[in-house]
mmCIF file of C-alpha atoms in Angstrom:
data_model
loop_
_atom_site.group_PDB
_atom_site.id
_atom_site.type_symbol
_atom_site.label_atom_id
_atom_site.label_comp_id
_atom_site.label_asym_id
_atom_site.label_seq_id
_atom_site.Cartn_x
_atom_site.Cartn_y
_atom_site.Cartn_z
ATOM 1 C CA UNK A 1 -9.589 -52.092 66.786
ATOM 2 C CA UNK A 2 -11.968 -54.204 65.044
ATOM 3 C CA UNK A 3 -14.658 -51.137 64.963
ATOM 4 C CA UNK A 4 -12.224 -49.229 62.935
ATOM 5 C CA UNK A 5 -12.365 -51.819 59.800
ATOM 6 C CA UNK A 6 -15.894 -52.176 59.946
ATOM 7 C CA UNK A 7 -16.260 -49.489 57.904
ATOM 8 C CA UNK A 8 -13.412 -49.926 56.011
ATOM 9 C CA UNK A 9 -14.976 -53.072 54.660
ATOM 10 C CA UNK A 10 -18.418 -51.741 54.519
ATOM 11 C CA UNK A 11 -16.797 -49.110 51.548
ATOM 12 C CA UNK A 12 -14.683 -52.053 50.102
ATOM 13 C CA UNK A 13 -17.623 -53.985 49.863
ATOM 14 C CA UNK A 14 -20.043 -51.159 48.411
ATOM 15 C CA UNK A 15 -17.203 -50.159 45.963
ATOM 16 C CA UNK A 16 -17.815 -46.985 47.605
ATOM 17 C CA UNK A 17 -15.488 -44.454 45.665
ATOM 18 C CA UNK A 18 -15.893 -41.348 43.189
ATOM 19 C CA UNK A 19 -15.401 -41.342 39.861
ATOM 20 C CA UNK A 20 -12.529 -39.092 38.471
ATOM 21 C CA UNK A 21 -13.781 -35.389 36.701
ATOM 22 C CA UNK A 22 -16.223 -32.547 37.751
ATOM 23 C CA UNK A 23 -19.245 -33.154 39.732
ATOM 24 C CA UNK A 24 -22.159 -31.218 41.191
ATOM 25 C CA UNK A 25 -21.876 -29.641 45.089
ATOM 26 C CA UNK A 26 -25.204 -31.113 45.359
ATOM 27 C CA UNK A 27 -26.272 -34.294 47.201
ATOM 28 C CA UNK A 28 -28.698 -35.213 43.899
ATOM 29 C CA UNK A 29 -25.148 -35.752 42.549
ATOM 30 C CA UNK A 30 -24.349 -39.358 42.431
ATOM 31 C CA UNK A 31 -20.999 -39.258 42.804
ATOM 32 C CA UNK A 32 -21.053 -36.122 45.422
ATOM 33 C CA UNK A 33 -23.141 -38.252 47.312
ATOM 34 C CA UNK A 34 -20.827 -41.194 47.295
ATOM 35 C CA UNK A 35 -17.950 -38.839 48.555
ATOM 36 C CA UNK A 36 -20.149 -37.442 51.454
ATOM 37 C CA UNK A 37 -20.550 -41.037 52.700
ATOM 38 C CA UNK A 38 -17.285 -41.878 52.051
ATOM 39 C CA UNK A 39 -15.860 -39.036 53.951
ATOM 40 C CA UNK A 40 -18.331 -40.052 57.024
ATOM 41 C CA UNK A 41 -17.411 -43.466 56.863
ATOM 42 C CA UNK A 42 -13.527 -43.283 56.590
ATOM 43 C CA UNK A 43 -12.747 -40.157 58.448
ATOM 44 C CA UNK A 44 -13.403 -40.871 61.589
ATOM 45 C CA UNK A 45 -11.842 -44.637 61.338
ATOM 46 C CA UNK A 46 -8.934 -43.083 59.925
ATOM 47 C CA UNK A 47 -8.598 -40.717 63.362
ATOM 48 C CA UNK A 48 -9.177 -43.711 65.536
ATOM 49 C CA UNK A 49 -6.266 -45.330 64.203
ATOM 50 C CA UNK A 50 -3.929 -42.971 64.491
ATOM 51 C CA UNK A 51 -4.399 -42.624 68.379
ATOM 52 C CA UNK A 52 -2.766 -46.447 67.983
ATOM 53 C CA UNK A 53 0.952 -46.477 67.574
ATOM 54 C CA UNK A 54 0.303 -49.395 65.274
ATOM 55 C CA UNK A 55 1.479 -47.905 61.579
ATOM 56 C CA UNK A 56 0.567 -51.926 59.807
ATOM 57 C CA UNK A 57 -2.663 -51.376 60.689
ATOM 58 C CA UNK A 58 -3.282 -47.707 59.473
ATOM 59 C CA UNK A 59 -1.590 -49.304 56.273
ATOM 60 C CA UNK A 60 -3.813 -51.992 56.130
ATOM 61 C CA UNK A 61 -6.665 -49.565 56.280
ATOM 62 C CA UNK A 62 -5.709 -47.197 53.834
ATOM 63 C CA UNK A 63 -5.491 -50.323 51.697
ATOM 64 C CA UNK A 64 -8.367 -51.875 52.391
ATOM 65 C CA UNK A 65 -10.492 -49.104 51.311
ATOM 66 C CA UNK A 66 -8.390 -48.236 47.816
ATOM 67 C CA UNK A 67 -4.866 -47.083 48.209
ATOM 68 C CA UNK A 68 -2.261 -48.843 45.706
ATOM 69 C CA UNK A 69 1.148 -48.530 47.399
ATOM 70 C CA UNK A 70 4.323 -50.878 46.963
ATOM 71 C CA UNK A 71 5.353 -53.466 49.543
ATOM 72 C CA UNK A 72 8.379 -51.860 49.933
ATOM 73 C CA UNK A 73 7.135 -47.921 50.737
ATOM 74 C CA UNK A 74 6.764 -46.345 54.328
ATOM 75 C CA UNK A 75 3.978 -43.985 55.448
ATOM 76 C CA UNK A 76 4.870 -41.653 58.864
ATOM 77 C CA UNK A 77 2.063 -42.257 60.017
ATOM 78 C CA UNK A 78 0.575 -38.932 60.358
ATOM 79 C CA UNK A 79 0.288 -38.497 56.974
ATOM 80 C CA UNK A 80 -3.512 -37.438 55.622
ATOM 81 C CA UNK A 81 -4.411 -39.096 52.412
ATOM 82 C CA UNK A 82 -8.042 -37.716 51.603
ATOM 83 C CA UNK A 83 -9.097 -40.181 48.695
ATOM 84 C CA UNK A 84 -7.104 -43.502 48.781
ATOM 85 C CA UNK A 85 -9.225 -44.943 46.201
ATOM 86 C CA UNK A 86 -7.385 -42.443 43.979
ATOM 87 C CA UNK A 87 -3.842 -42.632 44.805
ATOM 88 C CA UNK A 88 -0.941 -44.491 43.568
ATOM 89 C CA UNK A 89 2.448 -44.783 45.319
ATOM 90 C CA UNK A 90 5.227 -47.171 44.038
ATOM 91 C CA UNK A 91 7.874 -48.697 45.324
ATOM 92 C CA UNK A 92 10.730 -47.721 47.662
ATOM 93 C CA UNK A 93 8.802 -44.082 48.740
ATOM 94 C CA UNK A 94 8.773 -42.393 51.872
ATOM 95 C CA UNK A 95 5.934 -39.859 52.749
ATOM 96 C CA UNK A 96 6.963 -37.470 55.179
ATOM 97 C CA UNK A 97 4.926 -36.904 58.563
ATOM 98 C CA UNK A 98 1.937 -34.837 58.224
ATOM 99 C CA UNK A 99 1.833 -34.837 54.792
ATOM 100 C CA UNK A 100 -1.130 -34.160 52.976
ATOM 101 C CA UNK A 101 -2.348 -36.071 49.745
ATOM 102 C CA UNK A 102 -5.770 -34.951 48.067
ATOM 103 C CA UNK A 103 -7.199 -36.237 45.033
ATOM 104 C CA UNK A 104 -9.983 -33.903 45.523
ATOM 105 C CA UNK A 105 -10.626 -30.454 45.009
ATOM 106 C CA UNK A 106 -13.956 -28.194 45.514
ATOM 107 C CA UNK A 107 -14.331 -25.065 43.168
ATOM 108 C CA UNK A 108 -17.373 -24.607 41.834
ATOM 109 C CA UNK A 109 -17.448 -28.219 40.796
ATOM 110 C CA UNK A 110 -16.343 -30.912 42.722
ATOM 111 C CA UNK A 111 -13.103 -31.963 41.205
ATOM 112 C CA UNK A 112 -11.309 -35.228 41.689
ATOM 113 C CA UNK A 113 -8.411 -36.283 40.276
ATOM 114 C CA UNK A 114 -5.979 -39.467 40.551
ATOM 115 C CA UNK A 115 -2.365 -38.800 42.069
ATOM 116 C CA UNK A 116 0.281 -41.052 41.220
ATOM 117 C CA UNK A 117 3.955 -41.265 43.131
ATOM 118 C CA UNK A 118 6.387 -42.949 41.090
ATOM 119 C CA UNK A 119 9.286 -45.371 42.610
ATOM 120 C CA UNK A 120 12.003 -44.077 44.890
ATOM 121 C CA UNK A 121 10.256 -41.192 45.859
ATOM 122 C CA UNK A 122 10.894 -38.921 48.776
ATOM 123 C CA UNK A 123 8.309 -36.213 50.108
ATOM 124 C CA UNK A 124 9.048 -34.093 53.048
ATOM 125 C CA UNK A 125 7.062 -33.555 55.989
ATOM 126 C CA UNK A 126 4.567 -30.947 55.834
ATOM 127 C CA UNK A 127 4.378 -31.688 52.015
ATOM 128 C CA UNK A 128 0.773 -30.917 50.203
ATOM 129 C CA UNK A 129 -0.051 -32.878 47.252
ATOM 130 C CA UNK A 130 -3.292 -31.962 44.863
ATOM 131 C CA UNK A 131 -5.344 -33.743 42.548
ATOM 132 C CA UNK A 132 -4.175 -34.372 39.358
ATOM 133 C CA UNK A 133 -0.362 -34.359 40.422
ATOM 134 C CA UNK A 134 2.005 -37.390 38.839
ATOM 135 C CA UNK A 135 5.528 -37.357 40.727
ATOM 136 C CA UNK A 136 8.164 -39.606 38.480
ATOM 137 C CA UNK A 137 10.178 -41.849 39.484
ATOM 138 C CA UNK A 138 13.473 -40.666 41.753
ATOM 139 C CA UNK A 139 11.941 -37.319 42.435
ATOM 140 C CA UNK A 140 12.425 -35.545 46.067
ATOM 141 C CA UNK A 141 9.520 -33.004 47.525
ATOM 142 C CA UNK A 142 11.377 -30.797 49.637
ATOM 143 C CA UNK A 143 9.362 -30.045 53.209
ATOM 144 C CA UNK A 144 6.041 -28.195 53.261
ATOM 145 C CA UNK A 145 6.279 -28.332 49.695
ATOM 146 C CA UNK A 146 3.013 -27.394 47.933
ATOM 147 C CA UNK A 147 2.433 -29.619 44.708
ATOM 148 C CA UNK A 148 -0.293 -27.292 42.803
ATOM 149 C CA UNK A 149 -3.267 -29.468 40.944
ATOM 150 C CA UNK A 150 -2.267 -31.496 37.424
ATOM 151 C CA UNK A 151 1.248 -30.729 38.117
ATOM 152 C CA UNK A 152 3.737 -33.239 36.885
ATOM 153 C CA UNK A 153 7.344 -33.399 38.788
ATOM 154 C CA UNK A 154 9.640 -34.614 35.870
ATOM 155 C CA UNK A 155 11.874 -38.043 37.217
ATOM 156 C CA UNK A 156 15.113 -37.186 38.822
ATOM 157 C CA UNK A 157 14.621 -34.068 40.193
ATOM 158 C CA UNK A 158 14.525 -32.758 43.697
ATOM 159 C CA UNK A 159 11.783 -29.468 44.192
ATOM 160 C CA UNK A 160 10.664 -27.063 46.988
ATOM 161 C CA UNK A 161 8.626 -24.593 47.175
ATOM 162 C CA UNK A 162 4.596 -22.789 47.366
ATOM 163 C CA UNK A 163 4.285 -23.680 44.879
ATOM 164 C CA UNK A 164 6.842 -25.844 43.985
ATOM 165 C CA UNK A 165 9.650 -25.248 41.675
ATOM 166 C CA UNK A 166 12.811 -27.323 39.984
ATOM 167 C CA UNK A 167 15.990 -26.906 42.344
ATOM 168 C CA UNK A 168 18.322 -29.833 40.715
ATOM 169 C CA UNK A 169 18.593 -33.239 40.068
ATOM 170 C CA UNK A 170 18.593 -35.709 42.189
ATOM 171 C CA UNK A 171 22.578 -36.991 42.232
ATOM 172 C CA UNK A 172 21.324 -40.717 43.037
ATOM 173 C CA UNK A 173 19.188 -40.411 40.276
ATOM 174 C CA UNK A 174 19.690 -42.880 36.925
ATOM 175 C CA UNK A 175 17.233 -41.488 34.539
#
């Protein structure tokens, strides 16, 4: 177990994360570079882990090398979240199993993007959420949703969908 923060703390010691906009598909790029060795380092850390059954310590990872997630929100557990250093989830949310959250994107530019997930937030299973997205508070993500890039999903509202799409609002909701 202790092999699988080693590098967790080796990028939380080297700051290692990329800077939000466009970058270069090229390894002279800086902060292309950083994402390659990023991707080495946490990948495979991040599989080891989830052959444990021990869902504190996957959380403890994910925090310990960037993600910003309320005390009181649950991961699955089987959820993939590409680019914790970019990605915000409040309080009281629930991600779904297998559940995908990317804050990157490769075009012709490398493109990364923070994603924020407001309070009281519910995403289904299967769900796939791109760079750039910003889910308000209350909001549900039906399953094997997909959340298109620099979306935002208005506070109150439950949606489904490829690509997703308004159904109604959420009757819990107080905004």
């Amino acid at each position: 177990i202790l092999e699988t923060f080693i590098p967790g703390l080796f990028i939380r010691l080297m700051k290692l994360k990329v800077e939000e906009g466009e970058h270069e598909i090229s390894i002279k790029d800086k902060n292309f570079f950083r994402y390659i060795l990023f991707f080495i380092l946490y990948r495979p850390s991040l599989k080891l882990i989830g052959f444990l059954p021990l869902l504190p310590l996957r959380v403890r990872f994910l925090k310990l090398v960037g993600l910003k997630m309320g005390k009181s929100s649950i991961l699955a557990g089987s959820e993939i979240i590409h680019d914790p250093y970019a990605v915000e989830i409040g309080e009281q949310t629930l991600i779904g199993g297998y559940s995908w959250i990317l804050a990157h994107i490769a075009e012709e530019k490398l493109i990364v993007k923070k994603v924020k997930i407001g309070n009281n937030c519910l995403i289904g299973g299967g769900a796939v959420i791109m760079p750039g997205v910003v889910i308000e508070d209350n909001v549900t993500v039906g399953i094997n949703s997909v959340i298109p890039k620099n979306r935002i999903l208005k506070a109150g509202k439950i949606y489904v969908g490829n690509p997703v799409r308004e159904i109604s609002r959420n009757e819990g909701s107080t905004v």
